[in-house]
Coordinates of C-alpha atoms in Angstrom, one line a residue:
X202 CA 17.6 -46.0 -57.8
X203 CA 19.2 -47.9 -55.0
X204 CA 18.0 -51.4 -54.4
X205 CA 17.2 -50.5 -50.9
X206 CA 13.4 -50.4 -50.2
X207 CA 12.2 -47.7 -47.8
X208 CA 11.5 -47.3 -45.0
X209 CA 14.6 -48.3 -43.2
X210 CA 14.4 -50.4 -40.1
X211 CA 16.9 -52.4 -38.0
X212 CA 16.5 -55.4 -40.3
X213 CA 18.3 -53.8 -43.2
X214 CA 21.6 -55.4 -44.1
X215 CA 24.6 -53.5 -45.3
X216 CA 25.0 -55.6 -48.5
X217 CA 21.5 -54.4 -49.6
X218 CA 22.5 -50.8 -49.0
X219 CA 25.6 -50.8 -51.3
X220 CA 24.0 -52.9 -54.1
X221 CA 26.7 -54.4 -56.4
X222 CA 29.6 -52.8 -54.6
X223 CA 31.8 -55.3 -52.7
X224 CA 32.1 -55.1 -49.0
X225 CA 35.0 -56.3 -47.0
X226 CA 33.6 -58.5 -44.2
X227 CA 36.9 -58.3 -42.4
X228 CA 36.8 -54.5 -42.0
X229 CA 36.6 -54.0 -38.2
X230 CA 33.4 -52.7 -36.7
X231 CA 31.6 -52.8 -40.0
X232 CA 33.1 -49.6 -41.5
X233 CA 32.5 -48.7 -45.1
X234 CA 35.4 -49.3 -47.6
X235 CA 37.8 -46.5 -48.2
X236 CA 36.1 -45.0 -51.2
X237 CA 32.9 -44.4 -49.3
X238 CA 34.3 -43.6 -45.9
X239 CA 32.6 -40.2 -45.1
X240 CA 32.3 -38.5 -41.8
X241 CA 29.4 -36.0 -41.6
X242 CA 31.4 -33.2 -40.1
X243 CA 34.4 -33.0 -42.4
X244 CA 34.8 -36.1 -44.6
X245 CA 37.5 -37.7 -42.6
X246 CA 37.4 -41.1 -40.9
X247 CA 38.1 -41.0 -37.2
X248 CA 38.5 -43.8 -34.6
X249 CA 36.2 -46.7 -35.3
X250 CA 34.0 -44.9 -37.8
X251 CA 31.5 -43.8 -35.2
X252 CA 31.1 -40.2 -34.3
X253 CA 30.0 -39.0 -30.9
X254 CA 27.9 -35.8 -31.2
X255 CA 30.1 -34.2 -28.6
X256 CA 33.2 -34.5 -30.8
X257 CA 31.6 -33.5 -34.1
X258 CA 31.7 -30.2 -36.0
X259 CA 28.4 -28.5 -35.8
X260 CA 25.9 -30.0 -38.2
X261 CA 24.5 -27.5 -40.7
X262 CA 20.7 -27.3 -40.8
X263 CA 19.1 -25.6 -43.8
X264 CA 17.9 -22.1 -43.1
X265 CA 15.5 -21.7 -46.0
X266 CA 11.8 -21.6 -45.5
X267 CA 9.7 -24.4 -46.9
X268 CA 9.6 -23.9 -50.7
X269 CA 5.8 -24.1 -50.9
X270 CA 5.0 -21.6 -48.2
X271 CA 6.1 -18.0 -48.6
X272 CA 7.7 -15.8 -46.0
X273 CA 4.6 -13.7 -45.7
X274 CA 2.3 -16.7 -45.4
X275 CA 4.6 -18.1 -42.6
X276 CA 4.1 -14.9 -40.6
X277 CA 0.4 -15.0 -41.2
X278 CA 0.2 -18.6 -39.9
X279 CA 2.0 -17.6 -36.7
X280 CA -0.4 -14.6 -36.2
X281 CA -3.4 -16.9 -36.6
X282 CA -1.9 -19.5 -34.1
X283 CA -1.2 -16.6 -31.7
X284 CA -4.8 -15.4 -31.8
X285 CA -6.1 -18.9 -31.2
X286 CA -3.7 -19.4 -28.3
X287 CA -4.9 -16.1 -26.8
X288 CA -8.4 -17.5 -27.0
X289 CA -7.3 -20.8 -25.5
X290 CA -5.9 -19.2 -22.4
X291 CA -8.7 -16.6 -22.1
X292 CA -11.2 -19.4 -22.0
X293 CA -9.1 -21.3 -19.5
X294 CA -8.8 -18.5 -16.9
X295 CA -12.2 -16.9 -17.3
X296 CA -13.5 -19.1 -14.5
X297 CA -10.8 -17.8 -12.2
X298 CA -11.8 -14.2 -13.0
X299 CA -15.4 -14.8 -11.8
X300 CA -14.7 -17.4 -9.1
X301 CA -15.9 -15.2 -6.3
X302 CA -19.3 -15.1 -8.1
X303 CA -19.4 -18.8 -9.0
X304 CA -18.8 -19.9 -5.4
X305 CA -22.0 -18.5 -3.8
X306 CA -24.0 -19.5 -6.9
X307 CA -23.1 -23.2 -6.5
X308 CA -22.3 -22.9 -2.8
X309 CA -18.7 -24.1 -3.0
X310 CA -16.0 -24.3 -0.4
X311 CA -12.2 -23.9 -1.2
X312 CA -11.8 -27.6 -2.0
X313 CA -14.6 -27.7 -4.6
X314 CA -13.5 -24.4 -6.0
X315 CA -10.1 -25.8 -6.7
X316 CA -11.7 -28.8 -8.3
X317 CA -13.0 -26.6 -11.1
X318 CA -9.6 -26.0 -12.5
X319 CA -8.3 -29.4 -11.6
X320 CA -11.0 -31.3 -13.6
X321 CA -10.3 -29.2 -16.6
X322 CA -6.5 -29.9 -16.4
X323 CA -7.1 -33.6 -15.8
X324 CA -9.1 -34.1 -19.1
X325 CA -6.7 -31.8 -20.9
X326 CA -3.8 -33.9 -19.7
X327 CA -5.3 -37.3 -20.3
X328 CA -6.3 -36.5 -23.9
X329 CA -3.0 -34.9 -24.9
X330 CA -1.2 -38.1 -25.7
X331 CA -4.0 -39.1 -28.1
X332 CA -3.7 -35.8 -30.0
X333 CA 0.0 -36.0 -29.9
X334 CA -0.1 -39.3 -31.6
X335 CA -2.6 -38.0 -34.2
X336 CA -0.6 -34.8 -34.7
X337 CA 2.5 -36.8 -35.7
X338 CA 0.6 -38.8 -38.3
X339 CA -2.4 -37.0 -39.6
X340 CA -3.5 -33.6 -40.9
X341 CA -2.9 -31.2 -38.1
X342 CA -5.0 -28.4 -39.5
X343 CA -8.2 -30.6 -39.5
X344 CA -7.5 -31.8 -35.9
X345 CA -7.2 -28.2 -34.7
X346 CA -10.4 -27.1 -36.4
X347 CA -12.3 -30.0 -34.8
X348 CA -10.9 -29.2 -31.4
X349 CA -11.7 -25.5 -31.5
X350 CA -15.3 -26.3 -32.5
X351 CA -15.7 -28.8 -29.7
X352 CA -14.3 -26.6 -26.9
X353 CA -16.3 -23.5 -28.0
X354 CA -19.5 -25.5 -28.1
X355 CA -18.9 -27.0 -24.7
X356 CA -18.0 -23.7 -23.1
X357 CA -21.2 -22.1 -24.4
X358 CA -23.3 -25.0 -23.1
X359 CA -21.7 -24.7 -19.6
X360 CA -23.1 -21.2 -19.3
X361 CA -26.7 -22.5 -19.1
X362 CA -26.2 -25.0 -16.2
X363 CA -28.5 -24.1 -13.3
X364 CA -27.4 -23.7 -9.7
X365 CA -28.6 -27.1 -8.5
X366 CA -26.5 -29.0 -11.1
X367 CA -22.9 -28.3 -10.2
X368 CA -21.9 -31.8 -11.1
X369 CA -22.9 -31.1 -14.8
X370 CA -21.1 -27.8 -14.8
X371 CA -18.0 -29.6 -13.5
X372 CA -18.3 -32.3 -16.2
X373 CA -18.6 -29.8 -19.0
X374 CA -15.7 -27.9 -17.6
X375 CA -13.7 -31.1 -17.9
X376 CA -14.8 -31.6 -21.5
X377 CA -13.4 -28.2 -22.4
X378 CA -10.0 -29.6 -21.7
X379 CA -10.5 -32.2 -24.5
X380 CA -10.9 -29.6 -27.1
X381 CA -7.9 -27.5 -25.9
X382 CA -5.6 -30.5 -25.8
X383 CA -6.1 -30.9 -29.6
X384 CA -4.6 -27.5 -30.2
X385 CA -1.9 -27.1 -27.6
X386 CA -0.1 -30.3 -28.6
X387 CA 0.0 -29.5 -32.3
X388 CA 0.4 -25.7 -32.8
X389 CA 4.0 -25.4 -31.7
X390 CA 5.1 -28.1 -34.2
X391 CA 3.7 -26.1 -37.1
X392 CA 6.0 -23.2 -36.1
X393 CA 8.9 -25.6 -35.8
X394 CA 8.2 -26.7 -39.4
X395 CA 8.2 -23.1 -40.7
X396 CA 11.3 -21.7 -38.9
X397 CA 14.7 -22.7 -37.6
X398 CA 17.4 -21.4 -35.2
X399 CA 17.0 -17.8 -34.0
X400 CA 13.9 -17.1 -36.1
X401 CA 12.2 -20.1 -34.5
X402 CA 13.0 -18.7 -31.1
X403 CA 11.5 -15.4 -32.0
X404 CA 8.3 -16.9 -33.4
X405 CA 7.9 -19.2 -30.4
X406 CA 8.3 -16.2 -28.1
X407 CA 5.5 -14.4 -30.0
X408 CA 3.3 -17.5 -29.9
X409 CA 3.8 -18.0 -26.1
X410 CA 3.1 -14.3 -25.4
X411 CA -0.5 -15.7 -25.5
X412 CA -0.1 -17.7 -22.3
X413 CA 0.3 -14.8 -19.7
X414 CA -1.5 -12.2 -21.9
X415 CA -4.4 -14.6 -22.7
X416 CA -4.6 -15.6 -19.0
X417 CA -4.7 -11.9 -18.0
X418 CA -7.4 -11.2 -20.5
X419 CA -9.4 -14.1 -19.1
X420 CA -9.5 -12.4 -15.7
X421 CA -10.2 -8.9 -17.2
X422 CA -12.8 -9.9 -19.8
X423 CA -14.5 -12.4 -17.4
X424 CA -14.8 -10.0 -14.5
X425 CA -15.7 -6.9 -16.5
X426 CA -18.4 -8.6 -18.6
X427 CA -19.9 -10.2 -15.5
X428 CA -20.1 -6.8 -13.8
X429 CA -21.4 -5.0 -16.9
X430 CA -24.2 -7.5 -17.6
X431 CA -24.9 -8.4 -14.0
X432 CA -24.4 -12.2 -14.5
X433 CA -21.2 -14.2 -14.4
X434 CA -22.5 -16.6 -17.0
X435 CA -22.1 -14.1 -19.8
X436 CA -18.4 -14.3 -19.2
X437 CA -18.5 -17.8 -20.6
X438 CA -20.3 -16.7 -23.8
X439 CA -17.5 -14.5 -25.2
X440 CA -14.9 -17.1 -26.2
X441 CA -17.4 -19.3 -28.2
X442 CA -18.1 -16.4 -30.5
X443 CA -14.4 -15.8 -30.9
X444 CA -14.0 -19.5 -31.5
X445 CA -16.1 -19.3 -34.7
X446 CA -13.7 -16.5 -36.0
X447 CA -10.7 -18.8 -35.2
X448 CA -12.2 -21.6 -37.2
X449 CA -12.7 -19.3 -40.2
X450 CA -9.1 -18.0 -39.9
X451 CA -7.4 -21.4 -39.6
X452 CA -9.5 -22.8 -42.4
X453 CA -8.7 -20.0 -44.9
X454 CA -5.2 -18.8 -43.9
X455 CA -3.3 -21.7 -42.4
X456 CA -1.3 -24.0 -44.7
X457 CA 0.2 -27.0 -43.1
X458 CA 3.9 -27.5 -43.9
X459 CA 5.4 -31.0 -44.2
X460 CA 6.8 -32.3 -41.0
X461 CA 10.5 -31.4 -40.7
X462 CA 10.4 -29.2 -43.8
X463 CA 12.3 -26.2 -42.3
X464 CA 15.2 -28.5 -41.3
X465 CA 15.2 -30.7 -44.3
X466 CA 14.0 -33.6 -42.3
X467 CA 11.0 -34.5 -44.5
X468 CA 12.4 -38.0 -45.1
X469 CA 12.1 -39.0 -41.5
X470 CA 9.1 -41.3 -41.1
X471 CA 6.9 -42.0 -38.1
X472 CA 7.7 -45.0 -35.9
X473 CA 5.5 -46.9 -33.5
X474 CA 4.1 -45.0 -30.5
X475 CA 6.0 -47.3 -28.1
X476 CA 9.3 -46.5 -29.9
X477 CA 8.5 -42.8 -29.6
X478 CA 8.0 -43.1 -25.9
X479 CA 11.2 -45.1 -25.4
X480 CA 13.1 -42.5 -27.3
X481 CA 11.7 -39.6 -25.2
X482 CA 12.4 -41.4 -21.9
X483 CA 16.1 -41.9 -22.9
X484 CA 16.3 -38.2 -23.9
X485 CA 17.7 -36.7 -20.7
X486 CA 17.3 -33.1 -21.8
X487 CA 13.6 -33.7 -22.5
X488 CA 13.1 -35.5 -19.2
X489 CA 14.8 -32.8 -17.0
X490 CA 13.3 -29.8 -18.8
X491 CA 9.8 -31.5 -18.5
X492 CA 10.4 -31.8 -14.7
X493 CA 11.4 -28.1 -14.6
X494 CA 8.4 -27.1 -16.5
X495 CA 6.2 -29.2 -14.2
X496 CA 7.3 -26.9 -11.4
X497 CA 6.4 -23.8 -13.5
X498 CA 2.9 -25.3 -14.1
X499 CA 2.5 -26.1 -10.4
X500 CA 3.3 -22.5 -9.3
X501 CA 1.3 -20.8 -12.1
X502 CA -1.7 -23.1 -11.6
X503 CA -1.9 -22.3 -7.9
X504 CA -1.4 -18.5 -8.4
X505 CA -3.8 -18.3 -11.3
X506 CA -6.7 -19.6 -9.3
X507 CA -5.9 -18.5 -5.8
X508 CA -4.0 -15.2 -6.1
X509 CA -7.1 -13.0 -6.7
X510 CA -9.0 -14.6 -3.9
X511 CA -6.0 -14.3 -1.6
X512 CA -5.5 -10.6 -2.3
X513 CA -9.2 -10.0 -2.0
X514 CA -9.2 -11.6 1.5
X515 CA -6.1 -9.6 2.5
X516 CA -7.8 -6.3 1.7
X517 CA -10.8 -7.3 3.8
X518 CA -8.4 -8.2 6.7
X519 CA -6.7 -4.8 6.3
X520 CA -9.9 -2.8 6.3
X521 CA -11.6 -4.5 9.2
X522 CA -14.9 -3.1 8.1
X523 CA -18.2 -4.7 7.0
X524 CA -19.0 -4.3 3.3
X525 CA -22.3 -4.7 1.6
X526 CA -22.6 -7.5 -1.0
X527 CA -22.5 -4.8 -3.7
X528 CA -19.2 -3.4 -2.3
X529 CA -17.7 -6.9 -2.1
X530 CA -18.6 -7.6 -5.8
X531 CA -17.0 -4.3 -6.8
X532 CA -13.9 -5.2 -4.8
X533 CA -13.7 -8.7 -6.3
X534 CA -14.0 -7.2 -9.8
X535 CA -11.3 -4.6 -9.1
X536 CA -8.9 -7.3 -7.8
X537 CA -9.5 -9.5 -10.8
X538 CA -8.9 -6.6 -13.1
X539 CA -5.7 -5.6 -11.4
X540 CA -4.4 -9.1 -11.3
X541 CA -5.3 -9.6 -15.0
X542 CA -3.4 -6.4 -16.0
X543 CA -0.4 -7.4 -13.9
X544 CA -0.4 -10.9 -15.5
X545 CA -0.6 -9.4 -19.0
X546 CA 2.3 -7.0 -18.4
X547 CA 4.4 -9.6 -16.6
X548 CA 3.9 -12.1 -19.4
X549 CA 4.7 -9.4 -22.1
X550 CA 8.0 -8.5 -20.4
X551 CA 8.9 -12.0 -19.1
X552 CA 8.4 -13.9 -22.3
X553 CA 10.2 -11.3 -24.3
X554 CA 13.1 -10.9 -22.0
X555 CA 13.5 -14.6 -21.6
X556 CA 13.6 -15.4 -25.3
X557 CA 16.0 -12.5 -26.1
X558 CA 18.3 -13.4 -23.2
X559 CA 18.5 -17.0 -24.3
X560 CA 19.2 -15.9 -27.9
X561 CA 22.0 -13.5 -26.9
X562 CA 23.6 -15.9 -24.4
X563 CA 23.9 -18.8 -26.9
X564 CA 27.0 -17.2 -28.3
X565 CA 28.7 -17.7 -24.9
X566 CA 26.9 -20.8 -23.4
X567 CA 25.7 -22.5 -26.7
X568 CA 22.5 -24.5 -26.2
X569 CA 23.0 -24.4 -22.4
X570 CA 21.9 -20.8 -22.4
X571 CA 18.2 -21.9 -22.6
X572 CA 18.1 -24.0 -19.4
X573 CA 20.3 -21.4 -17.6
X574 CA 17.7 -18.7 -18.3
X575 CA 14.9 -21.0 -17.2
X576 CA 16.7 -21.9 -14.0
X577 CA 17.4 -18.2 -13.2
X578 CA 13.8 -17.3 -13.7
X579 CA 12.5 -19.9 -11.3
X580 CA 15.1 -19.5 -8.6
X581 CA 14.8 -15.7 -8.6
X582 CA 11.0 -15.6 -8.6
X583 CA 10.9 -17.5 -5.4
X584 CA 11.9 -14.7 -2.9
X585 CA 9.5 -12.2 -4.6
X586 CA 6.5 -14.6 -4.3
X587 CA 7.4 -15.5 -0.8
X588 CA 7.6 -11.9 0.4
X589 CA 4.4 -11.0 -1.5
X590 CA 2.5 -13.7 0.5
X591 CA 3.9 -12.4 3.8
X592 CA 3.4 -8.6 3.3
X593 CA -0.1 -8.9 1.7
X594 CA -1.8 -8.3 5.1
X595 CA 0.0 -5.0 5.5
X596 CA 0.2 -3.2 2.1
X597 CA -1.7 -4.1 -1.0
X598 CA 0.4 -1.9 -3.4
X599 CA 3.6 -3.6 -2.3
X600 CA 2.0 -7.0 -2.7
X601 CA 1.0 -6.1 -6.3
X602 CA 4.5 -4.9 -7.2
X603 CA 6.1 -8.1 -5.8
X604 CA 3.6 -10.3 -7.6
X605 CA 4.4 -8.5 -10.8
X606 CA 8.2 -9.0 -10.4
X607 CA 7.7 -12.7 -9.4
X608 CA 5.4 -13.4 -12.3
X609 CA 7.8 -11.6 -14.8
X610 CA 10.6 -13.9 -13.7
X611 CA 8.4 -16.9 -13.8
X612 CA 7.4 -16.1 -17.4
X613 CA 11.0 -16.1 -18.6
X614 CA 10.8 -19.7 -19.6
X615 CA 7.5 -20.1 -21.5
X616 CA 8.9 -20.0 -25.0
X617 CA 12.3 -21.3 -24.1
X618 CA 11.0 -24.6 -22.8
X619 CA 9.3 -25.2 -26.1
X620 CA 12.5 -24.3 -27.9
X621 CA 14.4 -26.8 -25.9
X622 CA 11.9 -29.5 -26.7
X623 CA 11.9 -28.7 -30.5
X624 CA 15.7 -28.7 -30.5
X625 CA 16.3 -32.1 -28.9
X626 CA 13.5 -34.1 -30.5
X627 CA 13.3 -35.1 -34.1
X628 CA 10.4 -33.7 -36.2
X629 CA 8.3 -36.9 -36.4
X630 CA 8.1 -37.1 -32.7
X631 CA 7.5 -33.5 -31.6
X632 CA 3.7 -33.7 -31.2
X633 CA 4.2 -36.8 -29.1
X634 CA 6.9 -35.0 -27.1
X635 CA 4.6 -32.0 -26.6
X636 CA 1.8 -34.3 -25.4
X637 CA 4.1 -36.2 -23.0
X638 CA 5.3 -32.9 -21.6
X639 CA 1.8 -31.7 -21.2
X640 CA 0.8 -34.9 -19.3
X641 CA 3.7 -34.8 -17.0
X642 CA 3.6 -31.0 -16.3
X643 CA -0.1 -31.1 -15.6
X644 CA -0.2 -34.4 -13.8
X645 CA 2.4 -33.3 -11.2
X646 CA 1.8 -29.5 -11.7
X647 CA -1.4 -27.5 -12.2
X648 CA -3.8 -30.4 -12.4
X649 CA -3.3 -30.9 -8.6
X650 CA -1.9 -27.6 -7.3
X651 CA -5.2 -25.6 -7.2
X652 CA -7.0 -28.5 -5.5
X653 CA -4.1 -29.2 -3.2
X654 CA -3.9 -25.5 -2.1
X655 CA -7.7 -25.5 -1.5
X656 CA -7.6 -28.7 0.4
X657 CA -4.7 -27.5 2.6
X658 CA -6.5 -24.3 3.2
X659 CA -9.7 -26.1 4.4
X660 CA -7.7 -28.4 6.6
X661 CA -5.7 -25.5 8.2
X662 CA -8.9 -23.5 8.8
X663 CA -10.6 -26.5 10.3
X664 CA -14.0 -25.8 11.7
X665 CA -13.5 -22.1 12.0
X666 CA -16.2 -19.9 10.5
X667 CA -15.7 -18.5 7.0
X668 CA -14.6 -15.1 8.1
X669 CA -12.1 -13.3 5.9
X670 CA -9.3 -13.4 8.5
X671 CA -9.6 -17.2 8.9
X672 CA -9.7 -17.7 5.2
X673 CA -6.8 -15.4 4.6
X674 CA -4.4 -17.0 7.0
X675 CA -5.3 -20.5 6.0
X676 CA -4.7 -19.7 2.3
X677 CA -1.5 -17.9 3.2
X678 CA 0.1 -21.0 4.8
X679 CA -1.1 -23.2 1.9
X680 CA 0.5 -20.9 -0.7
X681 CA 3.9 -21.1 0.9
X682 CA 4.4 -24.4 -0.9
X683 CA 4.7 -22.6 -4.2
X684 CA 8.1 -21.1 -3.2
X685 CA 9.5 -24.5 -2.4
X686 CA 8.4 -26.0 -5.7
X687 CA 10.0 -23.1 -7.6
X688 CA 13.4 -24.0 -6.1
X689 CA 13.0 -27.7 -7.2
X690 CA 12.2 -26.5 -10.7
X691 CA 15.3 -24.4 -10.9
X692 CA 17.4 -27.4 -10.0
X693 CA 15.7 -29.5 -12.8
X694 CA 16.6 -26.9 -15.4
X695 CA 20.3 -26.8 -14.1
X696 CA 20.3 -30.6 -14.7
X697 CA 19.0 -30.0 -18.2
X698 CA 22.1 -27.9 -19.0
X699 CA 24.3 -30.9 -18.4
X700 CA 22.8 -32.9 -21.3
X701 CA 21.4 -30.4 -23.8
X702 CA 24.4 -29.9 -26.0
X703 CA 24.8 -33.7 -26.6
X704 CA 21.1 -34.3 -27.2
X705 CA 20.8 -31.4 -29.6
X706 CA 23.8 -32.4 -31.7
X707 CA 22.4 -36.0 -31.8
X708 CA 19.1 -34.7 -33.1
X709 CA 20.8 -32.5 -35.7
X710 CA 22.9 -35.4 -36.8
X711 CA 19.9 -37.7 -37.3
X712 CA 18.2 -35.1 -39.5
X713 CA 21.3 -34.5 -41.5
X714 CA 21.7 -38.2 -42.1
X715 CA 18.2 -38.3 -43.5
X716 CA 19.1 -35.4 -45.9
X717 CA 22.2 -37.2 -47.1
X718 CA 20.2 -40.4 -47.7
X719 CA 17.7 -38.5 -49.7
X720 CA 20.3 -36.9 -51.9
X721 CA 21.8 -40.1 -53.3
X722 CA 22.2 -39.8 -57.1
X723 CA 22.4 -42.4 -60.0
X724 CA 26.1 -41.8 -60.3
X725 CA 26.7 -42.2 -56.6
X726 CA 24.0 -44.5 -55.2
X727 CA 25.8 -45.1 -51.9
X728 CA 24.6 -42.7 -49.2
X729 CA 27.7 -40.6 -48.3
X730 CA 27.4 -40.7 -44.6
X731 CA 29.4 -42.6 -41.9
X732 CA 27.0 -45.4 -41.1
X733 CA 28.4 -48.6 -39.7
X734 CA 26.0 -51.5 -39.2
X735 CA 25.7 -50.4 -35.6
X736 CA 25.1 -46.8 -36.7
X737 CA 22.3 -47.9 -39.0
X738 CA 20.7 -50.0 -36.3
X739 CA 21.0 -47.4 -33.6
X740 CA 19.8 -44.5 -35.8
X741 CA 17.2 -46.6 -37.5
X742 CA 15.0 -48.0 -34.9
X743 CA 16.1 -46.2 -31.8
X744 CA 16.1 -42.7 -33.3
X745 CA 13.4 -43.0 -35.9
X746 CA 15.6 -42.7 -38.9
X747 CA 13.4 -44.3 -41.4
X748 CA 14.3 -42.5 -44.6
X749 CA 13.6 -42.8 -48.3
X750 CA 16.6 -43.0 -50.7
X751 CA 16.0 -40.7 -53.7
X752 CA 18.0 -40.2 -56.8
X753 CA 16.4 -36.9 -57.6
X754 CA 18.4 -33.8 -57.1
X755 CA 17.4 -31.3 -54.4
X756 CA 14.8 -33.5 -52.9
X757 CA 14.9 -31.4 -49.8
X758 CA 15.0 -27.6 -50.3
X759 CA 18.2 -26.1 -48.8
X760 CA 19.9 -29.5 -48.4
X761 CA 23.7 -29.5 -49.2
X762 CA 24.5 -30.6 -52.7
X763 CA 27.7 -32.3 -51.5
X764 CA 28.6 -34.1 -48.3
X765 CA 29.5 -31.7 -45.5

C-alpha cells in the first residue's frame, strides 16, 4: 500500500506520493522521472508534461454496468423513476388544468392566478440547493421517499382549504415545491450512475418523456375529474393516492448505485459545497447551457399556465355570443383536454426526436451536437408560437396546430440538457449541479414568467371590465415576450457549443485519473498517470479529485488493467 493517506487534497507533496523512489528536484515543471512518465492518452511525454484536454486522445470510460446491479434491475429502476416523474409533473400542472374553476372560487385576478404557479416554483427553487447538497453526500433513495411522502400529504391537505382562506391554499401550494425539489435534483444522477454514453442518452430521454407527458396528463386528469365529480378539489386528490404507490415501488425495487459507478469514478470523493459551486461557475458549458435552459423554463412556464386560458378567451371572442355558466365550464374543460393531449403528443415526439438527433449527429459534430440541437429547437419554435398568438382570434384549429409544432420543437432539448450537464460535471458534484441549474432556470424562468405575464396582462387591460375581448387582447400582448426569450435561449446554447468539447474531455480525464490512482498495485505503487505538482494541485482541489490509492486489482469494474 502506498504511503499516501487518502483523501488527496492540495497539501499533498510529491515526495509522499512516490514513497522511497528518488525524485529529481531539478526536473523542470515538476515532471515525473523517465521511468514513471506516463501520459493518459498514449503513454508518451509531450511538452511540459501537462496535457490540455483539447489535444488528448479520447479518454476511455468503462461501458460496463455496475457489478452489483443487473441489466434488468437497471431498466426497472429507470421505469420506477419515470413513473414518479410523471406523477411529479401531473401534480405540478393539475392546478393549470382547473385554473378557470379555481379563479371564481377564490375570486382571483390574473396577477393572483399567476402567483399560484410562481409560489410553487419559488419554494421548489429555494430548496433545490439543499437537496442537491444532500444528494451528493447521503442516501438518495431515502431522500426521495421522504420527499414523495411530504408532497403527497401537502397536496391532499390543500384540497380541503375553504374559499375564504386563499392565503393558506397559496402557502400549501408553495410547500408542494419542497417535496418535489427532493426528487428532481436527485433522480437524474441515479440514471447517470447506471448508464454511460449512448445508453445514458436513451435512458434520460425515456425519463424526460415524463415532463411534457406528465404535464399534459395534469391538464387532462385535472379537468376531467373536476368535471366528472362536479368539484375541482377532487383533481388534487388523485396524485396523493398515486404517491403512496410510488413510495412502495421505490422502497422495494430501486437499488442505489455508488456515485460514479458506471464510469469507474467511485474513488472521487465529495468536496466542500463552496468548492463545488466554484467549480460549477468556472464550467462554461454548464453556465451557458443553464442560461439556455432558463429560457426554455420561461417559455414553458408561461405557456403551461396561460395557454389554455388564452385559447379559451380566443374562442369566446370568435363566437361573440353569450354562454351560460355550464357552457363556459364545458368549454374550459374541452380546451384543457385539447391542450393536455397536444402537450403529451408534442412531448412524446419532441423528446424522442431531440435525443435521437443528438445521438446521430455526435458522429459528425462530437459533443457539440447536443447544444446545436437545443439551439435549433428554441430558435425554430419561436415563429410557430408567435404566429399562433396572432391567428388565435381567427381560427382555433390552426392555433392548435401551430402550438403543437412550437411545443414539439421546444421539447427537443429536455433530455439533452440533462445529458450535457452529466457529461461536463464529475459524479460527486452532479446533484449539486442539478440543484444549481434548477435554481437558475426557475429563478429567471418559470418562477416569474406566469406572474409576469399575468401582471403585464392586468396592466395592459387597465380598468377595462373583465370582458373576454379585453382579457384576450391584454394577454395576447403579454405573451409576445415568450418569442423574444426563445431567441435569447437559442443564442445561449450556441455559446455552449464553443466550450463543451473541452469541458467534457476535462471531466473524462479527471474520472480516468481516479481510476488509474485506484489501480496501483504492490509491484507498481506509483500511480501511472501524468501528474506534475501543478496537475495534482489543480485536479485535487479545483476539480474534486480526492481519490483513494488501492493495491487491490480491479477495484473499479471495467477499469483498464494497464495505463491507456
